[in-house]
PDB file of C-alpha atoms in Angstrom:
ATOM      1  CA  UNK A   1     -35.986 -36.088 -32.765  1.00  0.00           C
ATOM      2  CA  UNK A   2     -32.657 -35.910 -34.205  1.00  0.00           C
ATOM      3  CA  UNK A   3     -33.553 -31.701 -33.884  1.00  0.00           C
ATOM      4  CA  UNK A   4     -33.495 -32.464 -29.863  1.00  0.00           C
ATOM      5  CA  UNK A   5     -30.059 -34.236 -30.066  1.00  0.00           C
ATOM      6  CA  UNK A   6     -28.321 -31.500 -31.745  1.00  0.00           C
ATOM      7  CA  UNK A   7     -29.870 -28.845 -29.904  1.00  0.00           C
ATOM      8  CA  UNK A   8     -29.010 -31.235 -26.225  1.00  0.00           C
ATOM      9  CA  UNK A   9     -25.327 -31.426 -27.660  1.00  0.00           C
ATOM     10  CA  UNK A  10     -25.093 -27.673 -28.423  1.00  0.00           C
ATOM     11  CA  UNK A  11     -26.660 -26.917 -24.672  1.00  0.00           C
ATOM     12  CA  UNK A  12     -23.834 -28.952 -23.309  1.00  0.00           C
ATOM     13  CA  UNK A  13     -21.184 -27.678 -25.056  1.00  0.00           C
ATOM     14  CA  UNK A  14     -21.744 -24.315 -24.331  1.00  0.00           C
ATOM     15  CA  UNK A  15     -22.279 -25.179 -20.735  1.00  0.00           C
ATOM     16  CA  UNK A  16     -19.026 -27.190 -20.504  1.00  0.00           C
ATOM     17  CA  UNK A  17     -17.046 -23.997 -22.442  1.00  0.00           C
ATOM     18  CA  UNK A  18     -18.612 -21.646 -20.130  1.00  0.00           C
ATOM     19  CA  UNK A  19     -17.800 -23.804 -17.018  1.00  0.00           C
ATOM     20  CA  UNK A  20     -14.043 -24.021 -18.219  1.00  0.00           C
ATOM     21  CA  UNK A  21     -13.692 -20.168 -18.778  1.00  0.00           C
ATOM     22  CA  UNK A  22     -14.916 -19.759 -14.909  1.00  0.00           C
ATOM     23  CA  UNK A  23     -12.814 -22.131 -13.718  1.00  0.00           C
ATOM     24  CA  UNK A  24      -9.995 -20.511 -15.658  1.00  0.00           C
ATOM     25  CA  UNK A  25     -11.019 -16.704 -14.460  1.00  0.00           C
ATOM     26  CA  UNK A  26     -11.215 -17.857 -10.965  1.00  0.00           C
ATOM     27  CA  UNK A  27      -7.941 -19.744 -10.703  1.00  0.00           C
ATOM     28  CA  UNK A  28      -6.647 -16.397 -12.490  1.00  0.00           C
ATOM     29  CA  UNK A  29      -8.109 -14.043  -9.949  1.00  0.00           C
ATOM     30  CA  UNK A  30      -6.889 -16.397  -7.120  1.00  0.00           C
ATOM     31  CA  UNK A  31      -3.211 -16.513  -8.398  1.00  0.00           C
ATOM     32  CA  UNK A  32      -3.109 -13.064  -7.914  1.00  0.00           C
ATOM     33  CA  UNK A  33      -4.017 -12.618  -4.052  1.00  0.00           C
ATOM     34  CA  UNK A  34      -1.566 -11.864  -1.653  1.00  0.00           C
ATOM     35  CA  UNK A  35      -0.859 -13.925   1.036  1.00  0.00           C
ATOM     36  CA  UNK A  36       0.302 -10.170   3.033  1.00  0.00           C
ATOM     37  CA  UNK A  37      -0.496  -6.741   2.161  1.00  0.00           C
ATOM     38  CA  UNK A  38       2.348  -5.567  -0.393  1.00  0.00           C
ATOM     39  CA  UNK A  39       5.030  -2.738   1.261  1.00  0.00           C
ATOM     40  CA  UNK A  40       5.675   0.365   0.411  1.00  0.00           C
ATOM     41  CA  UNK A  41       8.807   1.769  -0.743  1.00  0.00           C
ATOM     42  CA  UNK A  42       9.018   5.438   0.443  1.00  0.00           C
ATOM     43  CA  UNK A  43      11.938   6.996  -1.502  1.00  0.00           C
ATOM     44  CA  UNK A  44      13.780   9.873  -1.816  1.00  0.00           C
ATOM     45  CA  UNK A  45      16.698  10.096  -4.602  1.00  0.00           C
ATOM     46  CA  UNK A  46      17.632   6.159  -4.630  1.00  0.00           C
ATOM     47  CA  UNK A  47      17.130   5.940  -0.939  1.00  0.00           C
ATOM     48  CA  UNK A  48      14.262   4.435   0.502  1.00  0.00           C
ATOM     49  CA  UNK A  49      12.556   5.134   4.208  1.00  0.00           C
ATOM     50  CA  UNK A  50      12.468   2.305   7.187  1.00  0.00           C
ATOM     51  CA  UNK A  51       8.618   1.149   7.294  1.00  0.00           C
ATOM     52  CA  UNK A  52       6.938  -0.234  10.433  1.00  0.00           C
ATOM     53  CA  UNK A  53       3.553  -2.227   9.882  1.00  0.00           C
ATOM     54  CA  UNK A  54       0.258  -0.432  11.658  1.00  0.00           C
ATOM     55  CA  UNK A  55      -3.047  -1.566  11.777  1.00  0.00           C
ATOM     56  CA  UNK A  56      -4.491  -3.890   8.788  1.00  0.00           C
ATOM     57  CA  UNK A  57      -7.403  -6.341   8.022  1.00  0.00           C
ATOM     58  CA  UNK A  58      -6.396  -8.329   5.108  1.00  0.00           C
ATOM     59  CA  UNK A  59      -8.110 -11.865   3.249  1.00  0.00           C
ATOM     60  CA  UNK A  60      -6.590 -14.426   1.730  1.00  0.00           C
ATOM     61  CA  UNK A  61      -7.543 -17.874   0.802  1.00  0.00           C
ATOM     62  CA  UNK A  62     -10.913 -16.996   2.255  1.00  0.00           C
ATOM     63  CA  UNK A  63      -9.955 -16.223   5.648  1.00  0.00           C
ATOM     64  CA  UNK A  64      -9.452 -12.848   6.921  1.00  0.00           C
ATOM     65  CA  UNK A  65      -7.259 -11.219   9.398  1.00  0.00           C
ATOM     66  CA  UNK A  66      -7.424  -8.157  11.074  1.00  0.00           C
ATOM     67  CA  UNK A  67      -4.758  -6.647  13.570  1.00  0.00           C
ATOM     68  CA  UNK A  68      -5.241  -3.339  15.488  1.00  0.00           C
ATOM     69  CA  UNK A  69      -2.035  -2.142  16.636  1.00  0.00           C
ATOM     70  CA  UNK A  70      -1.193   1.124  18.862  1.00  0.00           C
ATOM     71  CA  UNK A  71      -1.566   4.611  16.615  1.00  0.00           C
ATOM     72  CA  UNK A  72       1.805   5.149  14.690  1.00  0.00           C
ATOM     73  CA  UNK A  73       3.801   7.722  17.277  1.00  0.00           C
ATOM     74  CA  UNK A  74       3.774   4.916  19.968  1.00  0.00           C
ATOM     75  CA  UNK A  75       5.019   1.860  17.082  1.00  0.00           C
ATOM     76  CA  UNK A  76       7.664   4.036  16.141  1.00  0.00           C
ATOM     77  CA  UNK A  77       7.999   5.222  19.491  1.00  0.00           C
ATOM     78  CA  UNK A  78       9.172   1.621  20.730  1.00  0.00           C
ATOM     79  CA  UNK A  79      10.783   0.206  17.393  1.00  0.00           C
ATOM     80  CA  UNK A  80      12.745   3.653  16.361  1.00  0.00           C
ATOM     81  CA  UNK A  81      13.023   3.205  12.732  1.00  0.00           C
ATOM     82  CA  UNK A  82      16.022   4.907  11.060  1.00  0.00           C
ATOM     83  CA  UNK A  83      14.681   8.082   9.643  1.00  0.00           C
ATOM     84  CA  UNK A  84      14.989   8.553   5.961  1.00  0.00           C
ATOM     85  CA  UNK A  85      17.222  11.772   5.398  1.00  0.00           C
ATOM     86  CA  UNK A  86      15.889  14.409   2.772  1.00  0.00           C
ATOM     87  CA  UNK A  87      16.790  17.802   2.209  1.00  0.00           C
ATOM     88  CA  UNK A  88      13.815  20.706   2.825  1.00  0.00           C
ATOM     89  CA  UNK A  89      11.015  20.599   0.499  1.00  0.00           C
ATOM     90  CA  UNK A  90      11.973  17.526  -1.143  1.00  0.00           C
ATOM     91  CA  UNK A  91       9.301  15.817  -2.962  1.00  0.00           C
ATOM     92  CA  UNK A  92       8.964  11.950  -1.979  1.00  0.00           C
ATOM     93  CA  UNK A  93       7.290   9.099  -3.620  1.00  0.00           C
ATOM     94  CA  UNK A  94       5.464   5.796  -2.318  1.00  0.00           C
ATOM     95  CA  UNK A  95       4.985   2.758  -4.633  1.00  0.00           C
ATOM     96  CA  UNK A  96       3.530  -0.988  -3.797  1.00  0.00           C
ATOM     97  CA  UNK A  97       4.703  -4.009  -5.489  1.00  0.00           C
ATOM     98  CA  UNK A  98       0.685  -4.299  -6.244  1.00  0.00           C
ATOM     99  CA  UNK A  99      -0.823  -0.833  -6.645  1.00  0.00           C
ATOM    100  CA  UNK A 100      -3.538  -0.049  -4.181  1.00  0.00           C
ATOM    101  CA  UNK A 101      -6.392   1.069  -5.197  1.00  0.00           C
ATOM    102  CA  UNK A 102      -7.751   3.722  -7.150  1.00  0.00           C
ATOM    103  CA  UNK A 103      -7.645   7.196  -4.930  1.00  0.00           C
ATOM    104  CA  UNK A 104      -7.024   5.181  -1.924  1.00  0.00           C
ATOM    105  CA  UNK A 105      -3.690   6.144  -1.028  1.00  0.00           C
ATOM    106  CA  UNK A 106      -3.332   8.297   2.217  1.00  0.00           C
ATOM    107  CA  UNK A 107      -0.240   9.708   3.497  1.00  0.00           C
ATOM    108  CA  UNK A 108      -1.258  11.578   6.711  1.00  0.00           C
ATOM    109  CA  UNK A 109       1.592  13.307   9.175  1.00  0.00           C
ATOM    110  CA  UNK A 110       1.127  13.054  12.878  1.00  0.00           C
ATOM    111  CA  UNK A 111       2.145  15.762  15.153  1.00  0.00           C
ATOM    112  CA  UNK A 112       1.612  14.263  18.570  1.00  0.00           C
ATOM    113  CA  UNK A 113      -2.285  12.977  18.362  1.00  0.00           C
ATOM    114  CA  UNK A 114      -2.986  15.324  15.454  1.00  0.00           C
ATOM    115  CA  UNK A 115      -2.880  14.479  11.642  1.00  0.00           C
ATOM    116  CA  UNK A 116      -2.542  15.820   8.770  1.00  0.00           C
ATOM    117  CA  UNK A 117      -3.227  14.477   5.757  1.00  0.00           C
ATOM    118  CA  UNK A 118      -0.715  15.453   2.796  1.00  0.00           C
ATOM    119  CA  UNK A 119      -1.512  16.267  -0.355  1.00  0.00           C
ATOM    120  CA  UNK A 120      -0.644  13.926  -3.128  1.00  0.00           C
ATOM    121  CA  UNK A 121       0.948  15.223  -6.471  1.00  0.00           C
ATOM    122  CA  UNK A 122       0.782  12.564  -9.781  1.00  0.00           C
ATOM    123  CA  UNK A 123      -1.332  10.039  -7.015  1.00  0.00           C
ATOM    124  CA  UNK A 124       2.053   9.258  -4.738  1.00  0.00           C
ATOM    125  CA  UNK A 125       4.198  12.222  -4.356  1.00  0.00           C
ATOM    126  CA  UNK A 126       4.041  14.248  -2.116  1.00  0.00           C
ATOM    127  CA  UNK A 127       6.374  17.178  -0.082  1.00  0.00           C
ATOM    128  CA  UNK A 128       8.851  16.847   2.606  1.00  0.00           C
ATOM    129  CA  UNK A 129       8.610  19.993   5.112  1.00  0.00           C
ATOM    130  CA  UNK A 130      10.771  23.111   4.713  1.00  0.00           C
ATOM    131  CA  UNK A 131      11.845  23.218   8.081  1.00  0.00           C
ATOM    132  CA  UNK A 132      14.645  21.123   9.461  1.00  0.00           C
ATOM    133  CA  UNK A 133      13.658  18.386  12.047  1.00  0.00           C
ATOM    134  CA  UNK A 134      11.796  14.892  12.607  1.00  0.00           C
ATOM    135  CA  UNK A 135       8.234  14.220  10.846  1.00  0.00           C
ATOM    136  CA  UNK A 136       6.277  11.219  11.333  1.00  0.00           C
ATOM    137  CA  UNK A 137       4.215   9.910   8.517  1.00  0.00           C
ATOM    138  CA  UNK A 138       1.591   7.098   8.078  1.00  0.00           C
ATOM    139  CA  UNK A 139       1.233   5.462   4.111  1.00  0.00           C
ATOM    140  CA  UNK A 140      -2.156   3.371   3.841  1.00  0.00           C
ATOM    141  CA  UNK A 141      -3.702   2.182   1.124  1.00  0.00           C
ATOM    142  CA  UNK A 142      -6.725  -0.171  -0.183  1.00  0.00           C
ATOM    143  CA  UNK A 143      -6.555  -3.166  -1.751  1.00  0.00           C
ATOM    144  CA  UNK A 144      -9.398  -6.069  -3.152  1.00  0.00           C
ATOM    145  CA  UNK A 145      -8.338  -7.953   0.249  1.00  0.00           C
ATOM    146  CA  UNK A 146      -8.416  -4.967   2.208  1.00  0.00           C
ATOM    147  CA  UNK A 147      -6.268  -2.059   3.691  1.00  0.00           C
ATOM    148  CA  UNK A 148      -3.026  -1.790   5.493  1.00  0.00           C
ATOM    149  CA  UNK A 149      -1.054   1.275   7.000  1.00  0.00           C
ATOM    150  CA  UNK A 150       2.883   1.659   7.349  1.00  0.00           C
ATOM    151  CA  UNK A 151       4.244   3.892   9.632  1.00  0.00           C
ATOM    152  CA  UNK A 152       8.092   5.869   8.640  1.00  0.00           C
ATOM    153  CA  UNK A 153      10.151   8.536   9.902  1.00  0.00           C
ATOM    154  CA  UNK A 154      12.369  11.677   7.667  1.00  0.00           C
ATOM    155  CA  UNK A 155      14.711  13.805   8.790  1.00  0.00           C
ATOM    156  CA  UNK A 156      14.307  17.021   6.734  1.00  0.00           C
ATOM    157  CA  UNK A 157      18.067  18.616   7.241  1.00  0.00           C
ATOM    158  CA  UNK A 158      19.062  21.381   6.317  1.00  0.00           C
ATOM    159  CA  UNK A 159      21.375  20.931   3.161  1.00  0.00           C
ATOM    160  CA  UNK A 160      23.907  24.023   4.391  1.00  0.00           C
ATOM    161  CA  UNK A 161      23.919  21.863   8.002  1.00  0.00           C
ATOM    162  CA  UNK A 162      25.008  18.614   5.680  1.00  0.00           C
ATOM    163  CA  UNK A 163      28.148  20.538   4.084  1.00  0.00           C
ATOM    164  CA  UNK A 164      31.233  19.675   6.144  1.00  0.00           C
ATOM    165  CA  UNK A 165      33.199  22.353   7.488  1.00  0.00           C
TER     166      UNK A 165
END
């Protein structure tokens, strides 16, 4: 009998630790969600790019939101972001307060309806065009509470053009 006991009060210990370490790994994993999907910072030499919110679908707190929004030339079409100025061939980086992730960062450039998706160097860099002009990009990414896209605009000028006379 006393056998039983010990064993009972063994059971329930474990049962109470391993209840406590959930609760503790679950209150962990909660303090971490975002109540928004995180921002990027497109930069360029200290200066960082104008973003514009696209389309997302994001959870938090067990409810989930998506919004659909027009494709990226008509948002910056109507809100006209300052472009970020970089010189031709200039290499550009995105970063997230909380990393997306793993290989699911997209940068993709639209020319009209078409895109393009850029290739990334070291997972977030990535090359400004040669030639001088406006270039429309879209940033996305993946998250544990889903995706979200950022529309931005560069100037590429021409760093001769910049010089004044």
């Amino acid at each position: 009998m006393k056998k039983v006991g010990i064993a009972a009060q063994l059971y329930l210990t474990a049962v109470l630790l391993l209840t406590g370490c959930q609760n503790s790994f679950f209150n962990q994993a909660k303090s971490q969600e975002l109540a928004q999907p995180p921002e990027p910072n497109i930069a360029w030499k200290g200066k960082s790019a104008t973003t514009v919110p696209t389309s997302s679908c994001w959870q938090y707190e067990n409810e989930g939101h998506c919004i659909d929004k027009a494709a990226p030339p008509e948002i910056i079409g109507e809100i006209k972001p300052k472009p970020l100025q970089v010189n031709p061939g200039a290499v550009l980086s995105v970063t997230f307060t909380a990393p997306p992730e793993e290989n699911s960062l997209r940068v993709t450039q639209w020319i009209g309806t078409k895109q393009i998706e850029q290739l990334l160097e070291n997972g977030n860099q990535w090359k400004a065009p040669d030639q001088p002009g406006w270039y429309l990009f879209d940033v996305r990414g993946q998250w544990s509470q889903g995706d979200a896209g950022h529309a931005f605009v560069i100037e590429v000028r021409d760093t001769l053009r910049m010089s004044p006379l």
